Structure formats: C-alpha cells, structure tokens
Amino acid sequence: MTEGPLTLAEKIWSAHRVMTLESGAEVIAIDRLLLHERTGGVALKSLEEAGRTVMHPSRVFATMDHIVDTFPGRTDKTLMPTGTAFIVSTRESAKRHGITLFDIDDPRQGIVHVVSPEQGIILPGAILVCPDSHTCTQGAFGGLAWGIGSSEAEHVLATMTLRMNRPPDMRVTIDGVLGEGVTAKDLALHLIAALGSNGAKGHIIEFAGSAVRALDMEARMTLCNMATEMACAGAVIAPDDKTFDWLEGRPYAPKGEVREQAIAAWRALYSDEGVVFATEHRFDAAEVRPMVTWGNSPQHAAPLGAPVPADALSKADQQRAVEYMAVTPGEPVAGLPIDAAFIGSCTNSRISDLRRAAAILKGRKVAEGVKAICVPGSTQVKAAAEAEGLHEVFLEAGFEWREAGCSMCFFAGGESFAPEARVISSTNRNFESRQGPNTRTHLASPETVAASAIAGRIALVSEIAA
Amino acid sequence: MTPLVTLESRAVPLLRDNIDTDAIIPSREMRSVSKDGLADGLFAGWRYTAIGGREIDPTFVLNQPESKGAQILLGGSNFGCGSSREHAVWALAEYGFRVVIAPSFSPIFQGNCIRNGIAPIVLPREAVEQIAAGFADGTPVTIDMPSCEVRMGLAVFPFSMEDEARTMLIEGADAIELTLRHRAEIEGFFARDAAVRPWIYLAD
C-alpha cells in the first residue's frame, strides 16, 4: 500500500489495482460497465465476432437512450434512418449475454447517467465506465467514473478490467455561496470559461469546498457532467450523508446490514489532510453569475449580459465561432431572438431541473414561433414529474412533453432543429451542427432556457419575472 | 492490428483547436452497428459542400491533391474532444491515417487511437506548425516509434508516449488477449475483494 496522505482518487484506484504490468501500466478492476445502443451495441458485436464471452454479466447494464425516438408512442422505429438496427442489435446482444437491459418500454429506461444513479448502480468508492464521454457525471457519488471507447468497453466485457496508467489529480476548490438563481450549470460554465476546454487535460478532477458540499446530489451530477468539457479523465466529489441518503432504497444499492458495512467504508472516502495534488485551482462561488455560451466550445461562455469578447475576431477559433454563431464581438448574446428552446440531456433533465424550469413557466406562454421541447432524463423522472403535474405546466406553456432519452442534445441524422436555428439549450455541447445542420446552440441552465423561451430571446429569469 | 514501427508520409495540416469527434465523424454518418464503412463520412461537415451531401469542397485540406494517400494528420490542441464515439478513430483509420500529431488530445480519443493502431503523438504547438509548413513543399515526415522521434528533413522532434501504449502500437497487440493471460490474478482479485466490498458483487 502507498504510504502517507492520499487523494480520494488514489484511495479508490489502489483498492482496484489487480496488478502492475512490466510496462508500468496497471490492470484495474472495473465494478460496473454501462452500455447504450449507439456505442455499446458495437462493443458487444465485436466481442462476439472475436468469439469471446462476457466475464461478469451481472455487473454490466445497458439502456436505450441515444438513438431511440422520444415521441409519445415510440417503437423500435426511429427517425434516424438506420436507428432501428442499433436498437435491435443491442437488445439481442444484451439478451444473449445475460446483461440487464433497460429497454424502451421498461420503467427504468432513460439516459444512462440519469438511470444509473436512480437504480443505485453507481456507488461510492466504485469504478464505473461507459462508452460515453459524460460518464464523469456519476463521479458525483464519490466513485470514479469516466468515458471510454467501444474497444475499451469490449475489453471490460471480456476481462472486467482496464489497462491504464493512473491519471494525475487536480483539485478544484469552490468556497463561498452561490448567488440567488445561480445554479450548478452556471458554476460549471464559469469554471470551463476560466480554465479552458483543455484546462483539466487528462486529470481526475476532485471538486471540493463549501460550495460543492452545499450542492444537492442532482446539482453535483450537473457539475461533474460538464467536467469532461475541460478534457478531464474523470471527476469526483467526496461522498457524504447526502450521497448515502440519496442512494438509500435504490434497487442495486446495498441494503440492511450490508448497507451499514458499506457506509462505514464509504466514510473513509476523502482526500487526506496535507495531500498534494498535481494541480490546484480555487474559485469563489459568490463571483459566479448566470452564464450562457456565445461560441462553439463550452469555454466560450460568459455571464448573461456580458459581451462576446471584443477581440474575438483576432483569434482563429473564436473568429470561426463568431461567424458560425452569427454573434457580434463587443455585444452580448442576451437579447438575441431564439428559434428554439430545449430542456433535457444528461446535464439538466432531472426532476429538480424540471421543477425549477416549471416554476418559471407556470402561468406563462412560450413566445410565438419558438419551438420548445422538454425531454425528461428518464422514464422515472417523467413519471415523477407527471405525478406532481409538471407536465401540465410545460404543455400549457407551449412546450412539447416527450418520452425519456438523449433526444436533440445531439443530431444523429433523424430529428433536428432547423438549419441555422438559434437554440437555447440545457445540454452540454454547443459544437458546430450539434443539434442539427448548422444549428446555433447556446448552453445555459434550465431556468435561463425557460425564461428565454417565454421572452423569445436569450433572457435572464429576472427579465421576465417583472 | 497492423504494427506501427516506422512510417514516412506527408502530414496534412488541420490546425484548428478543439476538433471534436462530431467534426471527425458526424453522428448522422454512423449508419450501422459496425466499425467499417465510416471513411466516407470522415470530416463530412467540412469535406463536402452541404450537410448530408457528397459534393467535394475543394478548399478543405483533405481534398487537396497534396493530401492524397497521406497517413499523418496534424491537429490543434484538445484534438478529439467531445463524444467518446470510437467511430472517429475508426473513420480516420479506414481513411488511411496511422498517426495524428497535435499539441494535446482528449483522453478518451487518445485511448481509442492506441487501441486501433493510430499513434496519437503530442508535440509542442511550434513543432506542429513547423511540420505543417512542410506540407506545401511535399516534404515527407518520418515517424519512428522505437526511438520516439518525428523527423522532417534535418529537424528532429522527440516525443514521449507511455510504454504500454507504445508497445501496443509497435507490436500491433490485442489488449484483451494480453489481459486474459492474467485471468487467474483477476479472478483472484475479485474473490478477495468480494469479502471486503460485498455490495459490489451481484449474482451472475
């Protein structure tokens, strides 16, 4: 065992070290593998073609989220021309290998990073991987979780391990109190704007500090979700009573005596006093404002009302972004008319997100000509929202109310927003053509999306509250 | 996997920062549950004049005659960010690229490259720009994996790469095969760990 003070990530990592190879790389045990139909199906197919079997199917879970349609009454048919093949192939492979599948009509179905915490699949101290870049979302539970490729997923299927070198540690400490109406999404965009899209390259980020501890579990997931937009290798938050309480009674979480034993072990999951991180950053939560992106990288973010950098046209990547997004350097994006508003994705589609958006929409109408869509992150979130009448608020305001899935967080060749549509979106990526051919995506919190949908332009909640 | 030991080729400059996997292979171009048939969709949003179309955009660097047959691609920082889709690497490989040189890579993309026989080589931005400048003259670039060097004319650019990754590329190794040689140790680990963390182990 390693001597001296340890980081949280090192504690978890060393508990999973099967062996160190001659090359210096390590064989690391993987506790949970999650798959979805877009990248998981091909991993399973490739495994079969190589004549291999799944080593521990009970620890592998699959869901339908990326390609499945989100229209009411959906079936295996998809707007994406060849989407059905992905769904059918993943389903058949999962069945053949005894993998637990949350299929289209399963009440547990939904976006992988929403479903896994809901079911208690991610646990503190666990290592969970998934061929999806936003897997780091689940580090919010004090486990290590990161995105992998399909070949690595195949490696985990066959060996329940990965061969890796341990990534270096970075601590991002955020103390202080977030202002009124400032959310975890705004905090995430604030950090990305400050550190850059390459700011955490290859590091496991530990989010720490009083502002992080003050976040509820769903907000912690939002924060960790966006960490991948800084090129991190993973993100983690030390678990606490909020974490343990949130997981209590979830189907795959420990129960009874084993739960007590687990919690005792989980309480040791924190970075030791005096431990040295490869990189440290500190932020003051009080300085964070409601944020919105203006360009084509999540790092192109600024407080709502602040101008697009006046010198943007002198920088190659920003110049391209300014042209693509049709924004004006020196002028804010706030006030720009929008064509569409989207609430959904693994970043902001949980029940708390829908509640906060609905509170703004209640008794108001979406501006004429704005296509507004709400896609709950899971079938369970949808059911919970309907039980408290949130769907009626969304529908009466003029939002579409969809079945759970990734939906138009990205464009897969089927449904999309109109070419060059300006979209305010609670999602995580504003890349070129991300939500449809040449769409212009502005990332923001669900609150800002709701307020903008009503105003018909990019707007602060306070602007419509009057 | 085809071993990658040394290689000589032109290096195609595409020096934008944050080239994401959506740009490398748009989601709409991933049409089947397969690693094949993706080369046509490589950089589809930039290679063709219209989204979904196949009319060549002659201004895009990959469409210039000097790029024909090139096996080395030069990129900007944070290359391969965005979605974890391995299709981006499969598309690059099928198109013929064996090496991508950039100031930095997204971690998932970097891992995907190594597992598919593409060397993700990190060089300082100035070095990448210097290599890019040789493109127009047709100066060949040499990749030497055993000595960890990129060479162009008299210039030598040393790079570092983790031993595990470099060995896998040079040997064209199958990672699963290598790991399964340790199956006994892996199962032994799980047996010991199940006593310590029983909540992790569900019934197969």
XYZ file of C-alpha atoms in Angstrom:
670
model
C 0.000 0.000 0.000
C 1.038 3.557 -0.624
C 2.289 5.431 2.457
C 1.369 8.923 3.522
C -1.652 11.058 2.755
C -3.709 10.045 -0.279
C -6.155 11.730 -2.593
C -9.669 10.360 -2.819
C -8.979 9.156 -6.362
C -5.793 7.351 -5.265
C -7.678 5.591 -2.459
C -10.261 4.271 -4.891
C -7.692 3.462 -7.558
C -5.395 1.492 -5.259
C -8.353 -0.550 -3.972
C -8.936 -1.627 -7.591
C -5.351 -2.399 -8.594
C -5.182 -6.016 -9.703
C -1.539 -5.866 -10.784
C 1.153 -3.625 -12.211
C 2.414 -4.659 -15.641
C 6.009 -4.563 -16.831
C 5.204 -1.507 -18.903
C 4.240 0.332 -15.732
C 0.566 0.315 -16.688
C -1.861 -1.182 -14.235
C -4.670 -3.673 -14.556
C -7.599 -2.008 -12.799
C -10.737 -3.869 -11.735
C -13.952 -2.345 -13.041
C -17.054 -2.624 -10.855
C -19.699 -1.502 -13.319
C -19.885 -1.271 -17.106
C -22.778 0.619 -18.658
C -23.676 0.419 -22.336
C -26.077 2.228 -24.614
C -27.292 1.397 -28.081
C -25.091 3.801 -30.008
C -21.625 2.737 -28.865
C -22.395 -0.316 -26.708
C -24.016 -2.385 -29.441
C -20.838 -2.349 -31.498
C -18.728 -3.378 -28.478
C -20.961 -6.408 -27.915
C -20.972 -7.278 -31.607
C -17.219 -7.029 -31.810
C -16.820 -9.214 -28.702
C -18.991 -11.874 -30.306
C -17.088 -11.702 -33.580
C -13.880 -12.368 -31.641
C -15.540 -15.432 -30.081
C -15.327 -14.069 -26.545
C -17.840 -14.043 -23.699
C -18.864 -11.544 -21.030
C -16.896 -12.273 -17.861
C -19.390 -10.879 -15.313
C -22.732 -10.008 -16.923
C -24.363 -9.113 -13.566
C -22.176 -6.007 -13.391
C -22.991 -4.865 -16.924
C -26.088 -2.771 -17.620
C -27.472 -1.428 -20.889
C -30.066 1.181 -21.740
C -31.657 2.692 -24.834
C -31.093 6.430 -24.845
C -29.082 7.891 -27.730
C -30.908 6.813 -30.846
C -34.379 5.848 -29.606
C -37.052 8.392 -30.563
C -38.599 10.470 -27.789
C -42.008 10.972 -29.412
C -45.006 9.685 -27.448
C -45.865 6.134 -28.561
C -42.372 5.433 -29.860
C -41.344 1.981 -31.005
C -38.155 0.433 -32.381
C -38.684 2.590 -35.454
C -36.628 5.778 -35.429
C -36.425 8.964 -37.434
C -32.730 8.233 -37.777
C -32.716 6.136 -40.984
C -30.753 3.165 -39.618
C -31.526 3.680 -35.932
C -33.581 0.519 -35.562
C -30.517 -1.621 -36.318
C -28.674 -0.154 -33.299
C -31.640 -0.794 -31.008
C -32.301 -4.345 -32.184
C -28.627 -5.322 -32.203
C -28.040 -4.018 -28.665
C -31.186 -5.725 -27.378
C -30.332 -9.088 -28.924
C -26.717 -8.997 -27.728
C -27.765 -7.996 -24.200
C -30.185 -10.918 -24.092
C -27.623 -13.397 -25.413
C -25.082 -12.372 -22.788
C -27.398 -12.033 -19.794
C -26.816 -8.295 -19.424
C -29.501 -6.284 -17.589
C -31.224 -4.124 -20.191
C -33.485 -1.126 -19.570
C -35.375 -1.441 -22.830
C -37.652 1.116 -24.497
C -40.777 0.035 -22.612
C -39.034 -0.579 -19.271
C -39.998 1.845 -16.462
C -36.254 2.025 -15.620
C -35.302 3.270 -19.136
C -33.617 6.617 -19.642
C -30.330 8.415 -20.228
C -27.531 6.247 -18.899
C -26.177 8.870 -16.456
C -29.644 9.568 -15.077
C -30.661 5.926 -14.842
C -27.531 4.569 -13.170
C -27.779 6.772 -10.044
C -31.550 6.246 -9.945
C -31.047 2.495 -9.812
C -28.137 2.663 -7.366
C -25.759 1.196 -9.943
C -23.047 3.776 -9.267
C -21.866 3.604 -5.649
C -19.267 5.495 -3.609
C -15.805 4.020 -3.984
C -16.779 2.090 -7.106
C -15.192 2.348 -10.543
C -17.741 2.657 -13.314
C -17.072 3.113 -17.023
C -19.275 3.600 -20.055
C -18.602 4.331 -23.716
C -19.977 7.839 -23.329
C -17.971 10.966 -22.629
C -20.315 12.275 -19.917
C -19.801 9.238 -17.702
C -17.889 11.521 -15.313
C -21.364 12.753 -14.254
C -21.521 9.795 -11.902
C -18.368 10.790 -10.027
C -20.809 12.967 -8.072
C -21.413 9.864 -5.943
C -17.814 9.551 -4.803
C -16.919 6.784 -7.218
C -14.529 7.049 -10.155
C -16.440 7.198 -13.423
C -15.146 8.038 -16.845
C -15.913 7.652 -20.519
C -14.189 5.031 -22.649
C -14.277 3.899 -26.266
C -16.074 0.875 -27.674
C -12.853 -1.209 -27.766
C -12.229 -0.459 -24.109
C -15.841 -1.437 -23.387
C -15.126 -4.700 -25.193
C -12.031 -5.130 -23.002
C -14.157 -4.631 -19.878
C -16.798 -7.055 -21.138
C -14.163 -9.732 -21.649
C -11.936 -9.087 -18.626
C -13.845 -6.814 -16.193
C -10.651 -4.721 -16.107
C -8.881 -1.927 -17.964
C -5.141 -1.488 -18.587
C -4.241 2.045 -17.651
C -1.786 4.442 -16.108
C -3.266 6.338 -13.191
C -4.243 9.853 -14.240
C -2.833 12.777 -12.228
C -5.038 14.525 -9.670
C -6.427 18.038 -9.872
C -8.406 19.690 -7.103
C -10.878 22.442 -7.908
C -11.969 24.038 -4.649
C -15.020 26.268 -4.701
C -15.776 28.029 -1.447
C -18.431 30.597 -0.678
C -22.102 30.694 -1.542
C -23.721 30.696 -4.992
C -25.918 33.749 -5.516
C -29.690 33.697 -5.807
C -30.715 31.978 -9.051
C -27.186 30.793 -9.798
C -27.052 27.037 -10.449
C -24.541 24.210 -10.761
C -24.745 24.636 -14.554
C -23.668 28.266 -14.247
C -20.866 27.204 -11.918
C -19.719 24.572 -14.424
C -19.709 27.055 -17.324
C -17.881 29.581 -15.124
C -15.128 27.029 -14.406
C -14.828 25.962 -18.048
C -14.629 29.580 -19.216
C -11.894 30.231 -16.644
C -9.819 27.048 -17.109
C -10.453 26.397 -20.809
C -11.611 23.375 -22.768
C -8.183 21.819 -22.227
C -7.859 23.031 -18.643
C -8.011 19.661 -16.896
C -6.277 17.626 -19.598
C -6.034 14.010 -18.531
C -6.549 14.749 -14.824
C -9.108 13.357 -12.445
C -10.734 16.478 -11.014
C -11.876 16.421 -7.417
C -14.469 19.115 -6.805
C -14.157 20.292 -3.196
C -15.001 23.232 -0.955
C -18.030 24.533 0.891
C -19.940 25.484 -2.258
C -19.626 21.926 -3.591
C -20.672 20.355 -0.293
C -23.699 22.667 -0.289
C -24.896 21.332 -3.656
C -27.588 18.658 -3.617
C -26.875 15.377 -5.425
C -28.542 16.383 -8.680
C -26.577 19.648 -8.794
C -23.373 17.713 -8.099
C -24.174 15.491 -11.079
C -24.606 18.570 -13.290
C -21.237 19.933 -12.158
C -19.390 16.643 -12.710
C -21.187 16.159 -16.050
C -19.647 19.287 -17.540
C -16.147 18.438 -16.292
C -15.494 16.436 -19.448
C -15.695 19.723 -21.361
C -12.321 20.565 -19.740
C -10.736 17.362 -21.127
C -10.586 15.677 -17.727
C -10.067 11.940 -17.265
C -12.808 11.878 -14.654
C -14.414 13.973 -11.935
C -15.211 13.064 -8.353
C -16.806 14.549 -5.240
C -16.192 13.013 -1.812
C -19.346 11.236 -0.676
C -21.222 12.411 2.419
C -24.547 11.845 4.166
C -26.371 13.461 1.232
C -24.890 10.786 -1.017
C -25.762 7.902 1.303
C -29.308 9.220 1.872
C -29.894 9.692 -1.851
C -28.873 6.093 -2.571
C -30.946 4.534 0.207
C -33.510 2.058 -1.070
C -32.332 2.218 -4.721
C -32.654 -1.208 -6.397
C -28.929 -2.023 -6.782
C -27.672 -0.142 -3.710
C -26.766 -2.190 -0.629
C -29.465 -2.749 1.961
C -29.697 -3.622 5.641
C -26.520 -4.828 7.291
C -24.506 -4.632 4.100
C -25.562 -1.000 3.747
C -24.212 -0.252 7.227
C -20.962 -2.003 6.335
C -20.783 -0.082 3.065
C -21.396 3.302 4.682
C -18.648 2.640 7.215
C -16.259 2.010 4.320
C -17.567 4.975 2.318
C -16.880 7.368 5.192
C -13.138 6.851 4.580
C -13.502 8.204 1.031
C -11.982 11.679 1.150
C -8.642 13.278 0.301
C -6.338 13.198 3.317
C -5.212 16.376 5.012
C -1.918 17.585 3.547
C -2.097 15.530 0.350
C -0.508 17.181 -2.672
C -2.465 17.425 -5.932
C -0.647 17.725 -9.259
C -2.737 20.838 -9.927
C -4.888 23.027 -7.682
C -7.432 25.718 -8.552
C -9.593 27.842 -6.270
C -12.792 29.718 -7.016
C -15.231 31.900 -5.114
C -18.838 30.842 -5.641
C -20.050 34.380 -4.979
C -18.430 35.508 -8.245
C -20.477 33.136 -10.403
C -23.308 34.673 -12.449
C -25.961 33.048 -14.657
C -23.980 32.014 -17.732
C -24.603 31.472 -21.415
C -22.272 30.390 -24.209
C -21.719 32.544 -27.278
C -19.460 30.308 -29.431
C -18.866 26.680 -30.408
C -16.975 25.426 -27.376
C -18.341 25.312 -23.825
C -15.370 27.524 -22.893
C -16.940 30.287 -24.990
C -19.141 31.170 -22.029
C -19.831 34.493 -20.326
C -22.248 35.892 -17.768
C -25.621 36.635 -19.337
C -25.470 40.238 -20.399
C -21.663 40.299 -20.722
C -20.367 40.911 -24.232
C -18.810 38.427 -26.624
C -15.045 39.169 -26.326
C -14.352 42.333 -28.293
C -11.132 40.827 -29.694
C -12.759 37.539 -30.751
C -12.161 38.151 -34.444
C -8.407 38.241 -33.914
C -8.303 34.631 -32.640
C -8.654 31.786 -35.140
C -11.023 29.530 -33.200
C -13.074 32.433 -31.892
C -13.274 34.040 -35.330
C -14.796 30.863 -36.724
C -17.178 30.634 -33.758
C -18.299 34.250 -34.154
C -19.071 33.689 -37.820
C -20.784 30.370 -37.268
C -22.910 31.623 -34.377
C -23.679 34.970 -36.066
C -22.853 36.945 -32.940
C -21.158 40.337 -32.656
C -17.909 40.850 -30.723
C -18.376 43.505 -28.055
C -22.121 42.871 -27.885
C -23.905 40.455 -25.536
C -25.797 37.422 -26.823
C -28.559 38.275 -24.350
C -31.424 39.719 -26.339
C -30.748 37.680 -29.497
C -34.033 36.207 -30.763
C -34.254 32.406 -30.494
C -35.935 29.832 -32.709
C -35.981 27.012 -30.194
C -35.570 26.052 -26.547
C -34.539 22.624 -25.290
C -34.627 21.219 -21.767
C -33.125 17.759 -21.480
C -29.842 15.761 -21.637
C -27.677 14.074 -19.005
C -26.688 17.552 -17.798
C -30.071 19.026 -16.859
C -33.063 16.714 -17.220
C -33.590 15.511 -13.667
C -36.661 16.155 -11.574
C -35.104 19.156 -9.808
C -34.242 20.712 -13.190
C -37.802 20.242 -14.425
C -39.232 21.676 -11.201
C -37.121 24.824 -11.434
C -37.975 25.340 -15.107
C -41.681 24.702 -14.454
C -41.699 27.280 -11.657
C -40.707 29.888 -14.250
C -43.089 28.621 -16.941
C -46.133 28.415 -14.677
C -48.864 30.744 -15.915
C -46.747 31.935 -18.852
C -46.581 31.132 -22.560
C -43.661 30.370 -24.830
C -43.143 33.222 -27.307
C -44.716 32.752 -30.714
C -42.547 30.980 -33.250
C -40.319 29.325 -30.627
C -40.148 25.515 -30.797
C -39.874 24.422 -27.172
C -39.173 20.849 -26.096
C -38.806 19.194 -22.712
C -37.344 15.682 -22.578
C -37.166 14.104 -19.111
C -33.903 12.273 -18.438
C -35.577 9.002 -17.548
C -38.944 7.317 -17.599
C -38.860 7.558 -13.806
C -38.214 11.317 -13.920
C -41.093 11.625 -16.380
C -43.426 9.676 -14.092
C -42.378 11.716 -11.063
C -42.929 14.969 -12.977
C -46.362 13.835 -14.121
C -47.288 12.776 -10.578
C -46.797 16.351 -9.442
C -48.400 17.898 -12.515
C -45.258 19.422 -14.033
C -46.114 18.077 -17.476
C -49.258 20.208 -17.482
C -47.188 23.307 -16.742
C -44.862 22.521 -19.645
C -47.727 21.696 -22.018
C -49.809 24.738 -21.077
C -46.775 26.964 -21.597
C -46.400 25.532 -25.106
C -43.584 23.033 -24.584
C -43.636 19.574 -26.141
C -43.536 16.872 -23.448
C -41.506 13.866 -24.566
C -40.523 10.328 -23.629
C -37.120 9.938 -21.948
C -33.894 9.869 -23.951
C -30.926 11.900 -25.172
C -33.103 13.336 -27.941
C -31.932 16.567 -29.528
C -28.960 17.065 -27.267
C -27.267 15.993 -30.481
C -28.230 15.348 -34.072
C -27.955 11.726 -35.184
C -29.372 12.096 -38.660
C -33.044 11.975 -37.718
C -34.870 14.695 -35.844
C -33.143 18.065 -35.568
C -33.703 21.761 -35.217
C -33.913 23.798 -38.419
C -30.734 24.822 -40.272
C -29.113 27.810 -38.566
C -31.761 27.764 -35.839
C -30.687 29.626 -32.710
C -31.329 27.261 -29.806
C -31.117 27.927 -26.080
C -30.335 24.586 -24.549
C -29.807 22.962 -21.130
C -27.380 20.480 -22.759
C -23.603 20.224 -22.578
C -22.245 20.875 -26.069
C -22.511 23.752 -28.475
C -20.322 22.281 -31.221
C -20.978 23.042 -34.883
C -24.109 21.255 -36.127
C -24.504 19.576 -32.742
C -28.293 19.933 -32.672
C -28.852 19.820 -36.431
C -27.260 21.140 -39.613
C -25.622 24.479 -38.798
C -27.689 24.977 -35.643
C -26.506 27.667 -33.235
C -26.631 26.294 -29.710
C -26.334 28.476 -26.616
C -25.788 26.464 -23.427
C -27.466 27.656 -20.240
C -29.286 26.487 -17.119
C -32.870 25.156 -17.343
C -34.004 28.421 -15.696
C -32.414 30.525 -18.422
C -33.814 28.220 -21.105
C -37.332 28.584 -19.650
C -37.039 32.363 -19.313
C -35.666 32.695 -22.847
C -38.448 30.514 -24.277
C -41.011 32.897 -22.795
C -39.162 36.036 -23.848
C -38.468 34.683 -27.354
C -34.890 35.864 -26.949
C -31.946 34.959 -24.731
C -33.044 36.369 -21.392
C -32.429 36.269 -17.662
C -35.097 34.950 -15.323
C -35.268 38.391 -13.699
C -36.221 39.972 -17.041
C -39.441 38.017 -17.338
C -40.276 37.924 -13.652
C -41.462 41.535 -13.662
C -3.858 -4.779 -35.529
C -1.144 -3.819 -38.025
C 2.087 -2.971 -36.165
C 3.275 0.617 -36.437
C 7.055 0.825 -36.269
C 8.241 3.448 -38.741
C 6.329 5.353 -41.361
C 7.078 8.038 -43.944
C 4.332 10.224 -45.309
C 3.172 13.731 -45.928
C 1.466 15.345 -42.932
C -1.883 17.015 -43.603
C -2.313 20.228 -41.592
C -5.692 20.782 -39.937
C -4.525 23.085 -37.196
C -7.777 24.016 -35.527
C -8.121 23.730 -31.764
C -10.876 21.609 -30.213
C -11.588 19.469 -33.287
C -14.340 17.349 -31.785
C -15.453 13.839 -32.664
C -18.689 15.236 -34.136
C -16.485 17.038 -36.667
C -14.321 13.961 -37.300
C -17.356 11.748 -37.873
C -20.773 13.390 -37.577
C -23.372 11.326 -35.728
C -25.518 11.156 -38.861
C -22.668 9.352 -40.647
C -22.683 6.478 -38.145
C -25.175 4.367 -40.012
C -24.555 0.806 -38.931
C -23.570 -1.139 -35.839
C -20.107 -1.615 -37.263
C -16.559 -0.311 -37.258
C -16.490 -0.244 -41.060
C -17.897 1.963 -43.771
C -17.020 5.172 -41.960
C -14.231 6.638 -44.131
C -16.701 8.310 -46.457
C -18.113 10.242 -43.502
C -14.728 11.398 -42.183
C -14.903 15.185 -41.644
C -18.141 15.083 -43.660
C -19.235 18.509 -42.428
C -16.059 20.056 -43.823
C -15.203 17.784 -46.743
C -18.465 18.243 -48.609
C -20.227 21.433 -49.627
C -23.557 20.602 -47.977
C -24.605 18.710 -44.839
C -25.543 15.195 -45.881
C -24.229 15.781 -49.414
C -21.198 14.325 -51.190
C -20.121 17.235 -53.377
C -16.430 17.823 -52.657
C -15.409 21.148 -51.119
C -12.079 21.788 -52.864
C -10.953 24.304 -50.224
C -10.827 21.677 -47.458
C -7.279 20.468 -46.939
C -8.135 16.761 -47.181
C -9.466 17.372 -50.701
C -6.266 18.979 -51.958
C -4.138 16.780 -54.222
C -1.137 17.039 -51.843
C -3.161 15.195 -49.178
C -3.749 12.104 -51.282
C -2.513 8.988 -49.555
C -1.209 10.870 -46.512
C -1.021 8.802 -43.345
C -0.240 11.601 -40.903
C -2.742 14.231 -39.738
C -1.753 17.393 -37.860
C -4.263 18.941 -35.465
C -4.637 21.706 -32.906
C -4.892 21.350 -29.156
C -7.533 19.189 -27.428
C -7.881 17.112 -30.598
C -10.704 14.566 -30.463
C -12.723 16.239 -27.719
C -16.448 15.705 -27.371
C -18.316 12.446 -27.696
C -16.447 9.247 -26.793
C -17.513 7.639 -30.067
C -14.688 5.409 -31.290
C -16.139 5.777 -34.777
C -13.988 8.915 -35.066
C -10.853 6.788 -34.832
C -12.267 4.001 -36.989
C -13.054 6.595 -39.671
C -9.539 8.062 -39.516
C -8.018 4.575 -39.680
C -10.202 3.429 -42.550
C -9.369 6.603 -44.470
C -5.695 5.684 -44.088
C -4.336 7.729 -41.196
C -1.888 5.950 -38.872
C -0.643 8.989 -36.931
C -2.205 12.150 -35.527
C 0.171 14.818 -34.220
C -1.287 17.558 -32.012
C -0.302 19.731 -29.020
C -2.817 17.796 -26.875
C -5.570 15.194 -27.162
C -8.785 14.465 -25.376
C -8.060 11.460 -23.089
C -10.777 9.163 -24.452
C -9.792 9.847 -28.064
C -6.140 9.210 -27.224
C -7.016 5.819 -25.726
C -9.183 4.964 -28.709
C -6.315 5.730 -31.103
C -3.933 3.339 -29.382
C -6.477 0.514 -29.434
C -6.891 0.957 -33.176
C -3.305 1.234 -34.293
C -3.174 5.018 -34.629
C -0.341 6.814 -32.834
C -1.529 9.962 -31.024
C 1.723 11.930 -30.862
C 1.938 15.016 -28.677
C 4.348 17.724 -29.852
C 4.549 21.384 -28.862
C 2.455 23.737 -30.969
C 5.577 25.297 -32.575
C 6.748 21.869 -33.716
C 3.331 21.029 -35.173
C 3.334 24.360 -37.013
C 6.857 23.728 -38.307
C 5.821 20.331 -39.649
C 2.684 21.866 -41.154
C 4.816 24.356 -43.040
C 6.434 21.476 -44.926
C 3.136 20.277 -46.361
C 3.008 22.542 -49.374
C 6.562 21.571 -50.458
C 5.745 17.896 -50.149
C 8.429 17.350 -47.527
C 7.975 13.843 -46.132
C 7.716 13.316 -42.416
C 9.107 10.230 -40.711
C 7.567 8.667 -37.647
C 9.960 6.463 -35.682
C 8.110 4.745 -32.862
C 11.031 2.773 -31.339
C 13.155 5.912 -30.982
C 10.177 8.191 -30.190
C 11.051 10.695 -32.890
C 9.291 12.613 -35.602
C 11.746 13.757 -38.280
C 11.378 16.147 -41.181
C 14.430 16.985 -43.222
C 17.128 17.833 -40.682
C 14.650 18.635 -37.931
C 14.098 16.060 -35.179
C 11.146 16.286 -32.822
C 11.363 13.871 -29.903
C 8.086 12.874 -28.278
C 7.136 10.839 -25.265
C 4.451 8.193 -25.015
C 3.608 5.787 -22.207
C 5.466 2.462 -22.654
C 2.242 0.439 -22.600
C 0.741 2.479 -25.437
C 3.927 2.495 -27.495
C 4.433 -1.251 -27.119
C 0.862 -1.945 -28.137
C 1.278 0.162 -31.281
C 4.670 -1.283 -32.229
C 3.540 -4.868 -31.693
C 0.020 -4.364 -33.008
C -1.050 -6.131 -29.828
C -4.541 -7.249 -28.883
C -5.092 -5.797 -25.426
C -7.819 -8.261 -24.485
C -5.600 -11.204 -25.344
C -2.761 -9.778 -23.242
C -5.025 -9.134 -20.253
C -6.708 -12.533 -20.414
C -3.286 -14.102 -19.799
C -3.780 -12.766 -16.256
C -7.246 -14.204 -15.842
C -6.270 -16.109 -12.692
C -4.978 -12.958 -10.993
C -8.128 -11.066 -11.998
C -10.493 -13.710 -10.635
C -8.322 -13.952 -7.519
C -8.679 -10.213 -7.004
C -12.468 -10.402 -7.319
C -12.668 -13.293 -4.844
C -10.676 -11.342 -2.233
C -12.483 -8.085 -2.924
C -15.934 -9.666 -2.627
C -15.207 -10.297 1.041
C -14.282 -6.622 1.554
C -16.933 -4.959 -0.639
C -19.784 -7.473 -0.934
C -22.166 -4.744 -2.177
C -20.304 -4.571 -5.476
C -20.754 -8.214 -6.395
C -24.144 -9.050 -7.862
C -25.130 -12.606 -8.767
C -24.147 -13.561 -12.330
